[in-house]
Tab-separated table of C-alpha atoms in Angstrom:
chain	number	residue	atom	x	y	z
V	28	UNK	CA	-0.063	-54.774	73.380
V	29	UNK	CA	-1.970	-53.735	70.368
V	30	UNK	CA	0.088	-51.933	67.530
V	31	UNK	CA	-1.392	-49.067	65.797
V	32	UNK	CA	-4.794	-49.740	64.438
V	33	UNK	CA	-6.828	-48.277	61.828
V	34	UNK	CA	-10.320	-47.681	60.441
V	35	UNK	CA	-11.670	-48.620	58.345
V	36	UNK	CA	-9.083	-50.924	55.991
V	37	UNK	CA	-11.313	-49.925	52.803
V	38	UNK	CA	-13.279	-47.138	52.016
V	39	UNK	CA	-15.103	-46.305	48.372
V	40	UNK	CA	-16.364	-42.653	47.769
V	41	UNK	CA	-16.922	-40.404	44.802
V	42	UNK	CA	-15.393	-37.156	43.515
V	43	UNK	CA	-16.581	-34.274	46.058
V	44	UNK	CA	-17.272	-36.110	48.758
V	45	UNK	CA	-15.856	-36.123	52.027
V	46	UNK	CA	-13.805	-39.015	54.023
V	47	UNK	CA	-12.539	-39.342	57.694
V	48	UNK	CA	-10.195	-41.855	58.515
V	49	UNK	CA	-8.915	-42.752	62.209
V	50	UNK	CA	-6.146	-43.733	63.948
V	51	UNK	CA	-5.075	-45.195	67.380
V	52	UNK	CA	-1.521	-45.106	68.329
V	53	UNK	CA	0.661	-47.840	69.952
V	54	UNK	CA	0.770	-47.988	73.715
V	55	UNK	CA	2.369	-45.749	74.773
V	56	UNK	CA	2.904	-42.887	71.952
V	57	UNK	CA	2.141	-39.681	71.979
V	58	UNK	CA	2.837	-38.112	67.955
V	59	UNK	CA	0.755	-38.903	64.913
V	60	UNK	CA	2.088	-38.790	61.804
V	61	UNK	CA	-0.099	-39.493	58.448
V	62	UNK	CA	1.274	-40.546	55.111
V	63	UNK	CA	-0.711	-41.114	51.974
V	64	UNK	CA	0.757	-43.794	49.335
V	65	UNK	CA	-0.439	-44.173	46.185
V	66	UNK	CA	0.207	-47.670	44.244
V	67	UNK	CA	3.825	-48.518	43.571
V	68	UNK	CA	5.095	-45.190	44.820
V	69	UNK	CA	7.132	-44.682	48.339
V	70	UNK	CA	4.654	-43.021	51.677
V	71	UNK	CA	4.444	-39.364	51.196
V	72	UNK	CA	4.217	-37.010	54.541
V	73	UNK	CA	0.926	-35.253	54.924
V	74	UNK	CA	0.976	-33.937	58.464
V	75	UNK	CA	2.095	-34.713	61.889
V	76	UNK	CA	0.306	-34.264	65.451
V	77	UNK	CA	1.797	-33.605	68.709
V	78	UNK	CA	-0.199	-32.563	71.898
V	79	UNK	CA	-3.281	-32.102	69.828
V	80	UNK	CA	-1.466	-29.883	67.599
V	81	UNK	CA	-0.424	-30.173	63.950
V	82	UNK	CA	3.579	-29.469	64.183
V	83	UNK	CA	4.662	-30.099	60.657
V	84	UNK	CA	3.161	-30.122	57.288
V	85	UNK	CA	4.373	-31.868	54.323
V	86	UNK	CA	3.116	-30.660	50.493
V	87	UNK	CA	-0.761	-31.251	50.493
V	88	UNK	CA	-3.467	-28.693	50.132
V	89	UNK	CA	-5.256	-27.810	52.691
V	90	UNK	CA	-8.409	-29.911	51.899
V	91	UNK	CA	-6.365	-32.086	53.990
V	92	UNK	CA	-6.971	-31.748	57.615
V	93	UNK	CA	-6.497	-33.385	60.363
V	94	UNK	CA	-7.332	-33.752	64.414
V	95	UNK	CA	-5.404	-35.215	67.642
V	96	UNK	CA	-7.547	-36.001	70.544
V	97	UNK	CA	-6.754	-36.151	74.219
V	98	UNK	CA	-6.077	-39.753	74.182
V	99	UNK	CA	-3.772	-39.527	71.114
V	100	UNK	CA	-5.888	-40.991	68.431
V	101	UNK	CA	-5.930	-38.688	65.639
V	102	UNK	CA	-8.268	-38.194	62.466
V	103	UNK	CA	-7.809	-37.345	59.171
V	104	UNK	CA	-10.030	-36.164	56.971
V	105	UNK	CA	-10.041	-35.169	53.461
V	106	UNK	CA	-13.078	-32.451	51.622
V	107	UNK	CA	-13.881	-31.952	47.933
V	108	UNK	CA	-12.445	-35.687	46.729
V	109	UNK	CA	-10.856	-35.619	43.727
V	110	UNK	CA	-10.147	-39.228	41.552
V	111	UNK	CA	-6.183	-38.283	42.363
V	112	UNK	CA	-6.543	-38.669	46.654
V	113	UNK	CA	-6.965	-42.829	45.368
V	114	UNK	CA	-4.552	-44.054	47.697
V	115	UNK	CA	-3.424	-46.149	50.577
V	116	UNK	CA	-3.274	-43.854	53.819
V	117	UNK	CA	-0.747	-44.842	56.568
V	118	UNK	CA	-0.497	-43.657	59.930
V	119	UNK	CA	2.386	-44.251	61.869
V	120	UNK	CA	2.988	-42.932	65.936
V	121	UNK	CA	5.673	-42.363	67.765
V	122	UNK	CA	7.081	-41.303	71.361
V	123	UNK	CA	7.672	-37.982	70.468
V	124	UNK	CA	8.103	-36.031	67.489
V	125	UNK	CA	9.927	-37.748	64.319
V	126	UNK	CA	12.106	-37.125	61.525
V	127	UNK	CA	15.267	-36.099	61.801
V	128	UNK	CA	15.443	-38.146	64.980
V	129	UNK	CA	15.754	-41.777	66.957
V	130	UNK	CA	11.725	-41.953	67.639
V	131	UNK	CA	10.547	-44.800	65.431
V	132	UNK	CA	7.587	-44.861	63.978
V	133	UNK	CA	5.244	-47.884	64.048
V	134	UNK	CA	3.235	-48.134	60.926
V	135	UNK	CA	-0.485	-49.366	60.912
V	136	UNK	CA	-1.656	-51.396	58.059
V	137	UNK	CA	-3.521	-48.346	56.266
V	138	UNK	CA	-6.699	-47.358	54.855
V	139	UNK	CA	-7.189	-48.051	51.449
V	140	UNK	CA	-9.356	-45.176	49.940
V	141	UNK	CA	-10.979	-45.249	46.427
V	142	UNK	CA	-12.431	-42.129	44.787
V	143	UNK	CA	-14.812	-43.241	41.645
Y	15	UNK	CA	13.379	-29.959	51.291
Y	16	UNK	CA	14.755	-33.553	51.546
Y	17	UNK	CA	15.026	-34.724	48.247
Y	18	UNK	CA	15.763	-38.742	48.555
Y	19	UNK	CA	16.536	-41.038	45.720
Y	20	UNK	CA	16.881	-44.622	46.110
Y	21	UNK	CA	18.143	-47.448	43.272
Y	22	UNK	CA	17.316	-49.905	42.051
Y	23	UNK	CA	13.614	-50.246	41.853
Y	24	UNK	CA	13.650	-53.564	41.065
Y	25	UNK	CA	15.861	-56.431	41.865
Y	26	UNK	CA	15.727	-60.152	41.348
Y	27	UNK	CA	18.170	-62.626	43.306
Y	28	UNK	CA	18.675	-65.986	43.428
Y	29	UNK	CA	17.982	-67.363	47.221
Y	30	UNK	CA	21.206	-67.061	49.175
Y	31	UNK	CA	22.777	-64.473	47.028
Y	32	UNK	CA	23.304	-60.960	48.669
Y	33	UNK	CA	21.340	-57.774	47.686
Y	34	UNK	CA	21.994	-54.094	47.601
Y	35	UNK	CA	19.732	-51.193	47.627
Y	36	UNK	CA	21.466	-47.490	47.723
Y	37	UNK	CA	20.144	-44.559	48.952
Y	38	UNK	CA	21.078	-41.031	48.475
Y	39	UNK	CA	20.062	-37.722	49.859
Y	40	UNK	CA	20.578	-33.585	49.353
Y	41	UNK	CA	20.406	-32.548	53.252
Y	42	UNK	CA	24.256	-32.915	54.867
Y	43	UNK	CA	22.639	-32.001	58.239
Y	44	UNK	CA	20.281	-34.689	57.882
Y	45	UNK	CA	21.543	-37.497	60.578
Y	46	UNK	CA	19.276	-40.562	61.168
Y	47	UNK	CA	18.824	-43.383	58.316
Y	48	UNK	CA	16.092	-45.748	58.512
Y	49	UNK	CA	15.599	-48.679	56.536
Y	50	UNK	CA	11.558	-49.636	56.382
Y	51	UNK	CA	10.274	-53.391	55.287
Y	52	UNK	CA	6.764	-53.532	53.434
Y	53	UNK	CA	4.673	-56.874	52.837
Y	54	UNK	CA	1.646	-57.179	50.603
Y	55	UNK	CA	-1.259	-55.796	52.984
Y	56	UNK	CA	0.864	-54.368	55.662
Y	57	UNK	CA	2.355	-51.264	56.643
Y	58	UNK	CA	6.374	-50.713	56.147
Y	59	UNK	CA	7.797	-51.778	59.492
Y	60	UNK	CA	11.365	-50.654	60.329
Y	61	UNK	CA	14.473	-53.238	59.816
Y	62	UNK	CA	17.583	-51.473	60.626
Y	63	UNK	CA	18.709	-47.935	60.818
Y	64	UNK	CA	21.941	-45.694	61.631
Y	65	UNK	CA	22.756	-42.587	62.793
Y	66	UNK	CA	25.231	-40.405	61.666
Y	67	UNK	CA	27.936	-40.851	64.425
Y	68	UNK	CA	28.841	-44.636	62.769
Y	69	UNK	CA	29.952	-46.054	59.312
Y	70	UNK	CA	27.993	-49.504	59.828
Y	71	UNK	CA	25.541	-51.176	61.515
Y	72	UNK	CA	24.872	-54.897	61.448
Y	73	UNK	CA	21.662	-56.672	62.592
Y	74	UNK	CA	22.150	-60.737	61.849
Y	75	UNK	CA	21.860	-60.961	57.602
Y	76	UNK	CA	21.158	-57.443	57.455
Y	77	UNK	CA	23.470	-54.102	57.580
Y	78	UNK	CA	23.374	-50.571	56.730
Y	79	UNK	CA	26.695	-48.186	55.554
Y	80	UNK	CA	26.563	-45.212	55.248
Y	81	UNK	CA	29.022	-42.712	53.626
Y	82	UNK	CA	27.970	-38.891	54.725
Y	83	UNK	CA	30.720	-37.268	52.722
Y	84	UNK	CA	28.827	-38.325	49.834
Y	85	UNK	CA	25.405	-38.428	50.973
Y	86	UNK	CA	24.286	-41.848	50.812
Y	87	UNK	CA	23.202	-45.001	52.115
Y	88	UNK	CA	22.757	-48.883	51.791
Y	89	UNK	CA	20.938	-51.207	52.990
Y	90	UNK	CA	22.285	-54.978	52.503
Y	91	UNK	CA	20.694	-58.429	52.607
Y	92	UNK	CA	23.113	-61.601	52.962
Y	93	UNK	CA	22.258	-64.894	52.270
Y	94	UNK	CA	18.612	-63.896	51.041
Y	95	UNK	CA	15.744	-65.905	51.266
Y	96	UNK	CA	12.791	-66.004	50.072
Y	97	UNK	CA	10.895	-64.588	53.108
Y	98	UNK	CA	13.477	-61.455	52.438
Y	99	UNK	CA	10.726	-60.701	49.489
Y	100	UNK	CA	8.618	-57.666	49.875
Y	101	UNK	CA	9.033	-53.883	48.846
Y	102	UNK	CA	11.654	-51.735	50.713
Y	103	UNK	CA	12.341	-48.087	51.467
Y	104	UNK	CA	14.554	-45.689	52.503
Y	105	UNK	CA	13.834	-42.422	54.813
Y	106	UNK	CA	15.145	-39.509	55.363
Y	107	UNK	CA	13.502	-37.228	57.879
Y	108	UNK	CA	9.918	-37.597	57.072
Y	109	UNK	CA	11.118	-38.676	52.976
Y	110	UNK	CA	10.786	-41.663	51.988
Y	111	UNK	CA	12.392	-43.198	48.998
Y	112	UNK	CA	10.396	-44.608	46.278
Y	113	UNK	CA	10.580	-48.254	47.085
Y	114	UNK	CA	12.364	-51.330	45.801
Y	115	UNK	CA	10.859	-54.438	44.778
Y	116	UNK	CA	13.005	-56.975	45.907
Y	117	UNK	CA	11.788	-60.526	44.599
Y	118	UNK	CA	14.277	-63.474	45.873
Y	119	UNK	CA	14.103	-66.572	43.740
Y	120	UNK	CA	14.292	-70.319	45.041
């Protein structure tokens, strides 16, 4: 049973471009959630994605988007880099929605994106 | 929002001590406690977590207390070794602490 993947692990762009990154849940799972973590600091909530819809929103502009398809795998992509979005990006699923709650979230290894 | 704050940041113990890392949060309503685990290269992966209906939960070397009258909790590691080395965080809701750096020394 595969855990939750993502692609790519590494990812080099430059200020103003634009970057999608993708994510495939655990077996099983049905919410998205995306974190972005930059070095030495705890995960910080950027969105989360339930039936193909985002339900909750944590403090990021809205050059941060994101997309849940019909299988569950969800996208997230970021416009208009800026040297400050450097970071590694997490996504973690869930059964159901979480925070606040008993639904787990399983972590995938991350995406390390680096803005130059 | 959640605002979580979690202490120390860094902490060095000798293999087979104990360590402590505490926890504390603004939201009373707030009512499930997760503990996450991160290695070098991985994502965090969760240990041990509680829920607001108990004081303590114990999983082999590792526990979790948590006091809600005061808004805070801890994680503790018995008998560390030095696979028990890695960064770890605390979560509230969709908050996550800033990490400790827990380095055990053999």
């Amino acid at each position: 049973d595969a855990g939750v993947t993502q692609s790519p692990t590494h990812l080099i762009k430059t200020r103003g471009q634009q970057v999608t990154l993708r994510c495939s849940p655990k077996s099983g799972h049905d919410t998205v959630s995306w974190y972005q973590q930059a070095l030495g600091q705890g995960p910080q909530f950027i969105f989360q994605y339930y039936e193909e819809e985002e339900r909750q929103r944590g403090n990021f502009p809205d050059r941060f988007s994101g997309h849940q398809f019909p299988n569950y795998s969800s996208e997230l992509n970021v416009n208009a880099l800026l040297l400050g979005d450097s970071a590694l990006y997490l996504c973690a699923s869930s059964f159901g929605l979480a925070g606040g709650n008993k639904n787990i979230q399983y972590f995938g290894a991350g995406t390390r994106l680096s803005v130059l | 929002g959640e605002n979580v704050e979690q202490h120390p940041s860094t902490l060095s113990v000798q293999e087979g001590d104990s360590a402590v890392i505490k926890c504390t949060y603004s939201d009373s309503a707030s009512n499930y406690f997760p503990w996450y685990k991160q290695e070098l290269g991985k994502g965090p992966q969760l240990i041990i977590d509680i829920r607001s209906n108990v004081g303590e939960k114990k999983d082999q070397r590792i526990a979790v207390t948590l006091n809600k009258t005061a808004k805070h909790f801890s994680l503790h590691i018995t008998e560390t070794q030095p696979e028990d080395s890695a960064v770890y965080f605390c979560a509230v809701k969709l908050v996550f602490g800033a990490g400790t750096i827990l380095r055990v020394k053999s």
